[in-house]
Amino acid sequence: MMYPSVPSEWPPALTNTQIDQLTLLATSYAFSTGLLYLPPGERQPTIPESAIHAPLALFPSPLPRSLFEQAKRIQGIYNTLYARIALDEEFLDRIMGTENGVGKADDFIGQLWTGWKELRDQGLAQSLHLGLFRSDYFIHSPSNEPPSLKQVEFNTISVSFGSLSQRTARLHRYLYESTQYYNSSSHIRAENFPRNDTIAGLAEGLATAHKDYNNDQARILFVVQPGERNVFDQRPLEYELLEKYSIHGIRQTFEELGRSASVDPDSRVLRVSVSPDLHPDGFVEISVVYFRSGYAPHEYQTSVDYQTRFLLERSKAINCPTIALQLAGGKKIQEVLTHPGVLEHFLADEKKWGVAVFSQSELDELRRTFMGMWGLDVGEDLVTPDYDALKSGKEGYGVLMTRQLAQSLVLKPQREGGGNNVYKDSIPPFLDKLPPRERQAWIAMELIVPPAGLGNYLVRAGGGNQAAMKAEVVSEFGIFGWALFGAHVDIRQKEAGWLVRTKGKDSDEGGVATGFSVLDSVLLVDN
């Protein structure tokens, strides 16, 4: 049997002159094609005055072709899985609610769930959900085992770097076409640079939801962070929507929406007020609410921000994501999916789903991407909460097992955006200080073992040193997808492109926006 493999050494050896030339070509291409960030600063000017190139890798990172194809193949199953989770209110109430779920121990999750429960009790005007997703993976390559694909997490809100990942893939193809990378490796061939059309893929999901809203004059609302530096990743989606579908967009922050957004009490139409100089009616109707913010507690500065979020969901606009779909992306849900029978419930129950079920081999392929994980609150079966330990404050089996295996684990809370996890040596002192009531909000996950011996040349900007720095690295590979769905409505879904983020091997976190990683792309390698 042929197993997937990666090159034993990477990147290929080049001279300093060749590296300098590649750095010049890469940074010039980045500035010419919008592979950019706004520069750091306490406040961003209203009208941008300057930009820096995004952090990037000079070489694409090798990925076995069979694992690339596997990730693309199973994205449709993941899209369907998370759509069905978001529609299962009883499941989300039990796992993420404030009575017995994560919301009891995590105030942020509790706030979102409580607001969602109140909205359900009042009656939701819109039954459709839109999800723009990204499933993130590492290559798992422990000694004496063939490399395999292991999931880091499944993201359901504010998935970023779709546009810039497409630009990075084209950057690496450009470097190949202009230099052949100096014939330094037999792997560097045109057929090993896969296409990446993430902008078109994600925009198609938004446009499909807009069409279902059935008002050509309505606009898509981008809910963004104040002082957003990553505008060059977001704007291309607006341009694609306008140029290909004639759909206009509008960008506002939570704070701005607190003043400008309103919902008609009868029609439940969501309107955002604008200057009459920009639109003669003084307002625009919203078809789709697309969140590029709202995933972290610090973004809800006051109760007004939560009420703004709930106002948007109360309307007939299609939310991307709904609160239900955001809760479905929680790390606790990821852990519960590893429990016996849960995948079968969502994907293989013919009485529930009819012919829209998946085969055992498809479930097995999905399950093979899971690492071992458990909740800190569980008993010896690693499934059932140990309520006695939680009530008494004593450390139950889940905590004791985490202490014992700390060197091979990561602890994850119900957070997005990077910088939240606890690793290895830091775990025991963290557990010493963790209040017993908060254990339910954390999961322990076995660490993925990336391939050894892989490196790259990393080029950052804004720090005064533009030289490419060679480093031993690990690469995180993600597949984008979208799904539009609702109760008693067939799920429409597609795979929508990919990204690679590469970081120094000694860095635990992986966010580009948080400064840990650089943007990269795929070089396919065969067995």
Coordinates of C-alpha atoms in Angstrom, one line a residue:
M1 CA 0.0 0.0 0.0
M2 CA 1.2 3.5 -0.8
Y3 CA 1.0 5.9 2.1
P4 CA 1.0 9.7 2.0
S5 CA 4.4 11.2 2.5
V6 CA 6.1 14.7 2.8
P7 CA 9.6 15.6 1.7
S8 CA 12.1 14.9 4.4
E9 CA 13.6 18.4 4.1
W10 CA 12.0 21.6 3.0
P11 CA 12.6 24.3 1.6
P12 CA 15.1 23.5 -1.1
A13 CA 18.6 25.0 -0.7
L14 CA 19.0 28.4 -2.4
T15 CA 21.7 31.0 -2.4
N16 CA 21.3 34.3 -0.6
T17 CA 21.1 36.1 -3.9
Q18 CA 18.2 33.9 -5.0
I19 CA 16.4 34.4 -1.6
D20 CA 16.8 38.2 -1.9
Q21 CA 15.4 38.2 -5.4
L22 CA 12.4 36.0 -4.4
T23 CA 11.7 38.3 -1.4
L24 CA 11.7 41.4 -3.7
L25 CA 9.4 39.6 -6.2
A26 CA 7.1 38.4 -3.5
T27 CA 6.7 41.7 -1.7
S28 CA 6.3 43.6 -4.9
Y29 CA 3.6 41.2 -6.0
A30 CA 1.8 41.5 -2.7
F31 CA 1.6 45.3 -2.9
S32 CA 0.5 45.1 -6.6
T33 CA -2.3 42.6 -6.0
G34 CA -3.8 43.5 -2.6
L35 CA -2.1 40.9 -0.4
L36 CA -2.0 43.6 2.3
Y37 CA -2.8 44.7 5.8
L38 CA -3.4 48.1 7.3
P39 CA -0.4 49.0 9.5
P40 CA -0.6 48.6 13.3
G41 CA -1.7 51.7 15.2
E42 CA -3.8 52.7 18.1
R43 CA -6.4 54.1 15.8
Q44 CA -6.9 53.5 12.1
P45 CA -7.7 56.7 10.0
T46 CA -11.1 56.8 8.5
I47 CA -9.5 56.9 5.0
P48 CA -6.5 54.6 4.8
E49 CA -3.2 56.4 4.3
S50 CA -0.8 53.4 4.0
A51 CA -0.6 49.7 3.9
I52 CA 1.9 46.9 4.6
H53 CA 2.1 43.5 2.9
A54 CA 0.6 40.6 4.8
P55 CA 3.1 38.2 6.5
L56 CA 3.9 35.5 4.0
A57 CA 6.0 32.4 3.2
L58 CA 8.3 32.4 0.2
F59 CA 7.7 28.7 -0.7
P60 CA 4.4 26.9 -0.7
S61 CA 4.3 24.1 1.9
P62 CA 4.2 20.5 0.8
L63 CA 1.0 18.5 1.4
P64 CA 0.3 15.0 0.3
R65 CA -2.1 15.1 -2.7
S66 CA -4.2 12.3 -1.1
L67 CA -4.7 14.3 2.1
F68 CA -5.6 17.4 0.1
E69 CA -8.2 15.5 -1.8
Q70 CA -9.5 13.9 1.4
A71 CA -10.0 17.3 3.0
K72 CA -11.9 18.6 0.0
R73 CA -14.0 15.4 -0.2
I74 CA -15.2 15.4 3.4
Q75 CA -16.0 19.2 3.6
G76 CA -19.4 18.5 2.2
I77 CA -20.1 16.0 5.0
Y78 CA -18.8 18.6 7.6
N79 CA -21.0 21.3 6.0
T80 CA -24.1 19.0 6.4
L81 CA -23.1 17.9 9.9
Y82 CA -22.9 21.4 11.3
A83 CA -26.0 22.5 9.5
R84 CA -27.9 19.7 11.2
I85 CA -26.4 20.5 14.6
A86 CA -27.6 24.1 14.3
L87 CA -31.1 22.9 13.6
D88 CA -31.2 20.6 16.7
E89 CA -32.3 22.9 19.4
E90 CA -32.6 20.2 22.0
F91 CA -29.0 19.1 21.4
L92 CA -27.7 22.7 21.6
D93 CA -29.7 23.5 24.7
R94 CA -28.3 20.4 26.5
I95 CA -24.7 20.9 25.5
M96 CA -24.4 24.7 25.3
G97 CA -27.3 26.0 27.5
T98 CA -27.3 27.6 30.9
E99 CA -29.2 24.9 32.7
N100 CA -26.8 22.0 32.4
G101 CA -24.5 23.0 29.5
V102 CA -21.5 25.1 28.9
G103 CA -23.5 28.3 29.3
K104 CA -23.7 27.5 33.0
A105 CA -19.9 27.9 33.3
D106 CA -19.1 30.3 30.5
D107 CA -20.7 33.8 30.8
F108 CA -20.2 34.7 27.1
I109 CA -21.8 31.5 25.9
G110 CA -24.5 31.9 28.5
Q111 CA -25.4 35.4 27.2
L112 CA -25.6 34.2 23.6
W113 CA -27.7 31.1 24.5
T114 CA -30.1 33.1 26.8
G115 CA -30.7 35.7 24.1
W116 CA -31.3 32.9 21.5
K117 CA -33.7 31.2 23.8
E118 CA -35.7 34.4 24.3
L119 CA -35.8 35.0 20.5
R120 CA -37.1 31.4 20.0
D121 CA -39.8 32.0 22.6
Q122 CA -40.9 35.2 20.9
G123 CA -40.9 33.5 17.4
L124 CA -38.1 33.9 14.8
A125 CA -39.0 35.7 11.5
Q126 CA -36.4 33.9 9.5
S127 CA -36.0 30.2 9.3
L128 CA -32.9 30.1 7.1
H129 CA -29.3 30.0 8.3
L130 CA -26.2 30.7 6.3
G131 CA -22.9 29.4 7.3
L132 CA -19.5 30.3 5.8
F133 CA -17.2 27.6 7.3
R134 CA -13.6 26.6 7.6
S135 CA -12.3 23.2 8.8
D136 CA -8.7 23.5 10.0
Y137 CA -6.2 20.6 10.0
F138 CA -2.6 19.7 10.7
I139 CA -0.8 16.7 9.2
H140 CA -0.4 14.2 12.0
S141 CA 2.9 12.4 11.6
P142 CA 4.0 10.5 14.8
S143 CA 7.0 8.1 14.4
N144 CA 6.3 4.8 12.7
E145 CA 2.9 6.0 11.4
P146 CA 2.0 7.3 7.9
P147 CA 0.9 11.0 7.8
S148 CA -2.8 11.6 8.3
L149 CA -5.2 14.5 8.4
K150 CA -6.3 15.6 11.9
Q151 CA -8.8 18.4 12.6
V152 CA -7.8 21.3 14.8
E153 CA -11.3 22.9 14.9
F154 CA -14.3 23.7 12.8
N155 CA -15.0 27.5 12.5
T156 CA -18.6 28.7 12.0
I157 CA -18.2 32.5 12.5
S158 CA -16.1 35.2 10.9
V159 CA -13.9 32.7 9.0
S160 CA -11.0 34.9 7.7
F161 CA -8.3 34.9 5.1
G162 CA -10.3 33.5 2.2
S163 CA -9.4 36.4 -0.1
L164 CA -5.8 36.6 1.0
S165 CA -5.3 32.9 0.8
Q166 CA -6.4 33.0 -2.8
R167 CA -3.9 35.9 -3.4
T168 CA -1.1 33.9 -1.7
A169 CA -1.7 30.8 -3.9
R170 CA -1.4 33.0 -6.9
L171 CA 1.7 34.6 -5.5
H172 CA 3.4 31.3 -5.2
R173 CA 2.4 30.3 -8.7
Y174 CA 3.8 33.7 -10.0
L175 CA 7.1 33.0 -8.2
Y176 CA 7.2 29.6 -10.0
E177 CA 6.3 31.0 -13.4
S178 CA 8.9 33.8 -13.1
T179 CA 11.8 31.9 -11.6
Q180 CA 10.9 28.2 -11.7
Y181 CA 12.2 28.6 -8.1
Y182 CA 15.6 28.1 -9.7
N183 CA 15.0 24.4 -10.5
S184 CA 15.8 23.6 -6.8
S185 CA 13.2 20.8 -6.3
S186 CA 11.5 18.2 -8.5
H187 CA 8.3 18.8 -6.5
I188 CA 8.1 22.4 -7.9
R189 CA 6.1 21.8 -11.0
A190 CA 3.0 23.6 -12.4
E191 CA 0.6 20.7 -11.8
N192 CA 1.5 20.7 -8.1
F193 CA 0.1 24.3 -7.5
P194 CA -3.7 23.7 -7.1
R195 CA -6.2 26.4 -8.0
N196 CA -7.8 28.3 -5.2
D197 CA -10.9 30.3 -5.9
T198 CA -12.0 31.1 -2.4
I199 CA -13.3 34.6 -3.2
A200 CA -15.8 33.2 -5.8
G201 CA -16.7 30.3 -3.5
L202 CA -17.5 32.4 -0.4
A203 CA -19.3 35.1 -2.4
E204 CA -21.5 32.4 -4.0
G205 CA -22.8 31.4 -0.5
L206 CA -23.6 35.0 0.3
A207 CA -25.2 35.6 -3.1
T208 CA -27.3 32.4 -2.8
A209 CA -28.7 33.6 0.6
H210 CA -29.4 37.1 -0.9
K211 CA -31.3 35.6 -3.7
D212 CA -33.5 33.6 -1.3
Y213 CA -34.3 36.8 0.5
N214 CA -36.0 37.8 -2.7
N215 CA -35.4 41.6 -2.8
D216 CA -32.8 42.7 -5.4
Q217 CA -32.6 46.2 -3.9
A218 CA -31.6 44.9 -0.4
R219 CA -28.0 44.9 0.7
I220 CA -25.6 42.6 2.5
L221 CA -24.5 43.9 5.9
F222 CA -20.9 43.3 6.9
V223 CA -20.7 43.5 10.7
V224 CA -17.0 44.5 11.2
Q225 CA -14.7 45.3 14.1
P226 CA -13.7 49.0 14.8
G227 CA -10.2 49.8 13.5
E228 CA -10.2 46.6 11.3
R229 CA -6.8 46.0 9.8
N230 CA -7.8 43.1 7.7
V231 CA -10.0 45.0 5.3
F232 CA -8.1 43.7 2.2
D233 CA -9.4 40.2 3.1
Q234 CA -13.0 41.5 3.4
R235 CA -13.3 44.0 0.6
P236 CA -12.7 41.5 -2.3
L237 CA -15.9 39.7 -1.3
E238 CA -17.8 43.0 -1.6
Y239 CA -16.3 43.6 -5.0
E240 CA -17.1 40.0 -6.2
L241 CA -20.7 40.4 -5.0
L242 CA -21.1 43.7 -6.8
E243 CA -19.4 42.8 -10.0
K244 CA -20.7 39.3 -10.5
Y245 CA -24.2 39.5 -8.8
S246 CA -24.9 43.3 -8.7
I247 CA -25.3 43.0 -4.9
H248 CA -24.4 46.0 -2.8
G249 CA -22.8 45.8 0.6
I250 CA -22.7 48.1 3.7
R251 CA -20.1 47.9 6.5
Q252 CA -20.9 48.8 10.1
T253 CA -19.6 48.0 13.6
F254 CA -21.8 46.9 16.6
E255 CA -21.5 50.4 18.0
E256 CA -22.7 52.0 14.8
L257 CA -25.6 49.5 14.4
G258 CA -26.7 50.3 17.9
R259 CA -27.7 53.7 16.6
S260 CA -28.6 52.9 13.0
A261 CA -30.3 49.5 12.9
S262 CA -34.1 49.0 13.3
V263 CA -36.6 46.2 12.7
D264 CA -40.1 47.0 11.4
P265 CA -42.5 45.5 14.1
D266 CA -44.9 44.2 11.4
S267 CA -42.7 43.0 8.5
R268 CA -39.6 42.3 10.6
V269 CA -37.5 43.9 7.8
L270 CA -34.1 45.0 9.0
R271 CA -33.2 48.6 8.0
V272 CA -29.9 50.4 8.6
S273 CA -30.1 54.2 8.4
V274 CA -27.6 56.0 6.2
S275 CA -27.1 59.6 5.2
P276 CA -29.6 60.8 2.6
D277 CA -26.5 62.0 0.7
L278 CA -25.6 58.3 0.2
H279 CA -29.1 56.9 -0.3
P280 CA -32.2 59.0 -1.0
D281 CA -34.5 57.0 1.4
G282 CA -32.1 57.6 4.3
F283 CA -31.9 53.8 5.0
V284 CA -31.2 50.5 3.3
E285 CA -32.9 47.2 3.7
I286 CA -30.7 44.2 4.7
S287 CA -31.0 40.8 3.1
V288 CA -28.0 39.0 4.8
V289 CA -26.2 39.9 8.0
Y290 CA -22.6 38.7 7.6
F291 CA -20.6 38.7 10.8
R292 CA -16.9 39.5 10.5
S293 CA -16.9 40.2 14.2
G294 CA -19.0 39.1 17.2
Y295 CA -17.0 35.9 18.1
A296 CA -15.3 37.1 21.3
P297 CA -16.5 38.6 24.6
H298 CA -14.5 41.8 24.2
E299 CA -16.5 42.7 21.2
Y300 CA -19.6 43.1 23.3
Q301 CA -18.5 46.0 25.4
T302 CA -21.9 46.7 26.9
S303 CA -25.4 45.1 27.1
V304 CA -26.3 47.3 24.2
D305 CA -24.0 45.3 21.9
Y306 CA -25.7 42.1 22.9
Q307 CA -29.1 43.7 22.3
T308 CA -27.9 44.8 18.9
R309 CA -26.9 41.2 18.1
F310 CA -30.3 39.9 19.2
L311 CA -32.0 42.7 17.1
L312 CA -30.3 41.5 14.0
E313 CA -31.4 37.9 14.6
R314 CA -34.9 39.0 15.4
S315 CA -35.3 40.4 11.9
K316 CA -36.2 38.6 8.7
A317 CA -32.6 39.1 7.3
I318 CA -30.6 35.8 6.9
N319 CA -27.9 35.8 9.5
C320 CA -24.4 34.4 8.8
P321 CA -24.1 32.8 11.2
T322 CA -27.2 32.6 13.4
I323 CA -26.6 32.3 17.1
A324 CA -27.5 28.6 16.9
L325 CA -24.8 28.1 14.2
Q326 CA -22.2 30.1 16.3
L327 CA -22.9 27.9 19.3
A328 CA -22.6 24.8 17.1
G329 CA -19.0 25.8 16.4
G330 CA -18.1 25.6 20.1
K331 CA -15.2 23.4 21.1
K332 CA -17.5 21.5 23.4
I333 CA -19.6 20.4 20.4
Q334 CA -16.4 19.3 18.7
E335 CA -15.6 17.1 21.7
V336 CA -19.2 15.7 22.0
L337 CA -19.0 14.6 18.3
T338 CA -16.3 12.1 19.3
H339 CA -18.8 10.3 21.6
P340 CA -20.2 7.0 20.5
G341 CA -23.2 7.3 18.3
V342 CA -23.3 11.1 17.9
L343 CA -22.1 11.2 14.3
E344 CA -24.5 8.4 13.5
H345 CA -27.4 10.4 15.0
F346 CA -26.6 13.4 12.7
L347 CA -25.5 11.7 9.6
A348 CA -26.7 8.1 9.3
D349 CA -30.2 8.0 10.9
E350 CA -32.5 7.0 8.0
K351 CA -35.7 7.5 10.0
K352 CA -34.6 11.1 10.6
W353 CA -32.9 12.0 7.4
G354 CA -34.4 9.5 4.8
V355 CA -32.1 9.1 1.8
A356 CA -29.9 12.0 2.8
V357 CA -27.6 9.8 4.9
F358 CA -24.0 9.0 4.7
S359 CA -22.3 5.6 4.5
Q360 CA -20.3 4.0 7.2
S361 CA -17.2 4.4 5.2
E362 CA -17.8 8.2 5.0
L363 CA -18.4 8.4 8.7
D364 CA -15.2 6.4 9.3
E365 CA -13.3 8.8 7.1
L366 CA -14.7 11.8 9.0
R367 CA -14.0 10.1 12.4
R368 CA -10.4 9.4 11.4
T369 CA -9.8 13.2 11.4
F370 CA -10.6 13.4 15.1
M371 CA -8.0 13.5 17.8
G372 CA -8.8 12.1 21.3
M373 CA -10.5 14.7 23.5
W374 CA -12.6 14.9 26.6
G375 CA -14.2 17.5 28.9
L376 CA -12.6 18.4 32.2
D377 CA -15.9 17.7 33.9
V378 CA -16.2 14.1 32.8
G379 CA -16.1 10.8 34.8
E380 CA -14.2 7.6 33.9
D381 CA -16.2 6.9 30.8
L382 CA -14.9 10.3 29.4
V383 CA -18.5 11.1 28.3
T384 CA -20.7 11.6 31.3
P385 CA -20.2 14.7 33.6
D386 CA -19.0 13.8 37.1
Y387 CA -21.6 15.9 39.0
D388 CA -20.4 14.8 42.4
A389 CA -16.9 16.1 41.7
L390 CA -18.3 19.4 40.4
K391 CA -20.5 19.9 43.4
S392 CA -17.8 19.0 45.9
G393 CA -15.1 20.9 44.2
K394 CA -12.8 17.8 44.1
E395 CA -10.9 16.9 40.9
G396 CA -12.7 14.3 38.9
Y397 CA -11.4 11.8 36.4
G398 CA -11.3 14.3 33.5
V399 CA -9.0 16.7 35.4
L400 CA -6.8 13.9 36.9
M401 CA -6.3 12.4 33.4
T402 CA -5.5 15.8 32.0
R403 CA -2.8 16.4 34.7
Q404 CA -1.3 13.0 34.0
L405 CA -1.1 13.5 30.2
A406 CA -0.4 17.3 30.3
Q407 CA 2.7 17.1 28.1
S408 CA 0.7 15.7 25.2
L409 CA -2.3 17.9 25.5
V410 CA -3.8 21.3 24.8
L411 CA -6.7 22.8 26.8
K412 CA -9.3 24.7 24.8
P413 CA -12.1 27.1 25.9
Q414 CA -15.2 28.1 23.9
R415 CA -13.3 30.9 22.1
E416 CA -12.2 31.9 18.6
G417 CA -9.5 34.2 17.4
G418 CA -6.3 32.7 18.8
G419 CA -4.3 33.2 22.0
N420 CA -6.9 31.4 24.2
N421 CA -5.4 27.9 24.6
V422 CA -3.3 26.3 27.3
Y423 CA -0.4 23.9 26.4
K424 CA 1.7 21.2 28.0
D425 CA 3.7 22.6 31.0
S426 CA 1.3 25.4 31.5
I427 CA -1.6 23.0 32.1
P428 CA -1.0 21.9 35.7
P429 CA -0.6 25.4 37.2
F430 CA -3.7 26.5 35.1
L431 CA -5.7 23.7 36.6
D432 CA -4.6 24.7 40.1
K433 CA -6.3 28.1 39.6
L434 CA -9.3 27.0 37.5
P435 CA -12.5 27.3 39.6
P436 CA -14.4 24.0 39.6
R437 CA -17.6 25.6 38.1
E438 CA -15.6 26.6 35.0
R439 CA -14.3 23.1 34.2
Q440 CA -17.3 22.4 32.1
A441 CA -16.3 25.2 29.7
W442 CA -12.9 23.6 28.8
I443 CA -11.9 20.5 26.8
A444 CA -8.7 18.6 26.7
M445 CA -7.4 17.5 23.3
E446 CA -4.5 15.3 22.3
L447 CA -1.8 17.3 20.5
I448 CA -1.3 16.7 16.8
V449 CA 2.3 15.7 16.0
P450 CA 3.4 17.6 12.8
P451 CA 6.1 16.3 10.4
A452 CA 9.7 17.0 11.4
G453 CA 12.3 18.7 9.3
L454 CA 10.0 21.1 7.4
G455 CA 11.1 24.8 7.1
N456 CA 10.3 27.9 5.1
Y457 CA 11.4 31.5 4.6
L458 CA 9.0 33.8 6.4
V459 CA 8.7 37.4 5.4
R460 CA 7.0 39.8 7.8
A461 CA 6.3 43.6 7.5
G462 CA 6.0 46.5 9.8
G463 CA 8.9 45.6 12.1
G464 CA 11.8 47.3 10.3
N465 CA 13.3 44.0 9.0
Q466 CA 12.0 43.0 5.6
A467 CA 14.5 40.1 5.1
A468 CA 13.2 36.5 4.7
M469 CA 13.9 34.6 7.9
K470 CA 14.5 30.8 7.6
A471 CA 12.7 28.8 10.3
E472 CA 11.5 25.3 11.1
V473 CA 7.8 25.4 10.7
V474 CA 4.4 23.7 11.0
S475 CA 1.6 24.4 8.6
E476 CA -2.2 24.5 9.3
F477 CA -4.4 23.7 6.3
G478 CA -8.0 24.8 6.1
I479 CA -10.9 24.0 3.8
F480 CA -13.7 26.6 3.3
G481 CA -17.3 25.8 2.7
W482 CA -20.8 27.2 2.8
A483 CA -24.2 25.9 3.6
L484 CA -27.7 27.5 3.4
F485 CA -30.3 25.6 5.3
G486 CA -33.4 25.6 7.4
A487 CA -36.0 23.4 9.0
H488 CA -37.8 21.3 6.3
V489 CA -35.5 22.8 3.7
D490 CA -32.9 20.8 1.8
I491 CA -29.3 21.8 2.7
R492 CA -27.5 23.6 -0.2
Q493 CA -23.8 23.4 0.4
K494 CA -20.4 23.5 -1.4
E495 CA -16.7 23.4 -0.7
A496 CA -15.3 26.8 -1.3
G497 CA -11.5 26.8 -1.5
W498 CA -8.6 26.5 1.0
L499 CA -5.9 28.3 3.0
V500 CA -2.5 27.5 4.6
R501 CA -1.1 29.3 7.7
T502 CA 2.5 28.6 8.6
K503 CA 4.2 29.4 11.9
G504 CA 7.5 28.7 13.7
K505 CA 7.5 25.2 15.2
D506 CA 7.9 26.6 18.7
S507 CA 4.8 28.7 18.5
D508 CA 1.7 27.0 19.9
E509 CA -1.0 29.4 18.5
G510 CA -1.8 29.8 14.9
G511 CA -3.6 33.1 14.1
V512 CA -2.3 35.3 11.3
A513 CA -4.2 38.4 12.6
T514 CA -2.9 37.8 16.1
G515 CA 0.7 37.8 14.8
F516 CA 1.6 34.1 15.2
S517 CA 1.5 32.9 11.6
V518 CA 2.2 33.9 8.0
L519 CA 0.0 33.2 4.9
D520 CA 1.1 30.3 2.8
S521 CA -0.2 27.9 0.1
V522 CA -0.2 24.3 -0.9
L523 CA 2.4 22.4 -3.0
L524 CA 1.0 19.0 -3.7
V525 CA 3.3 16.0 -3.4
D526 CA 2.6 12.4 -4.4
N527 CA 3.2 9.2 -2.5

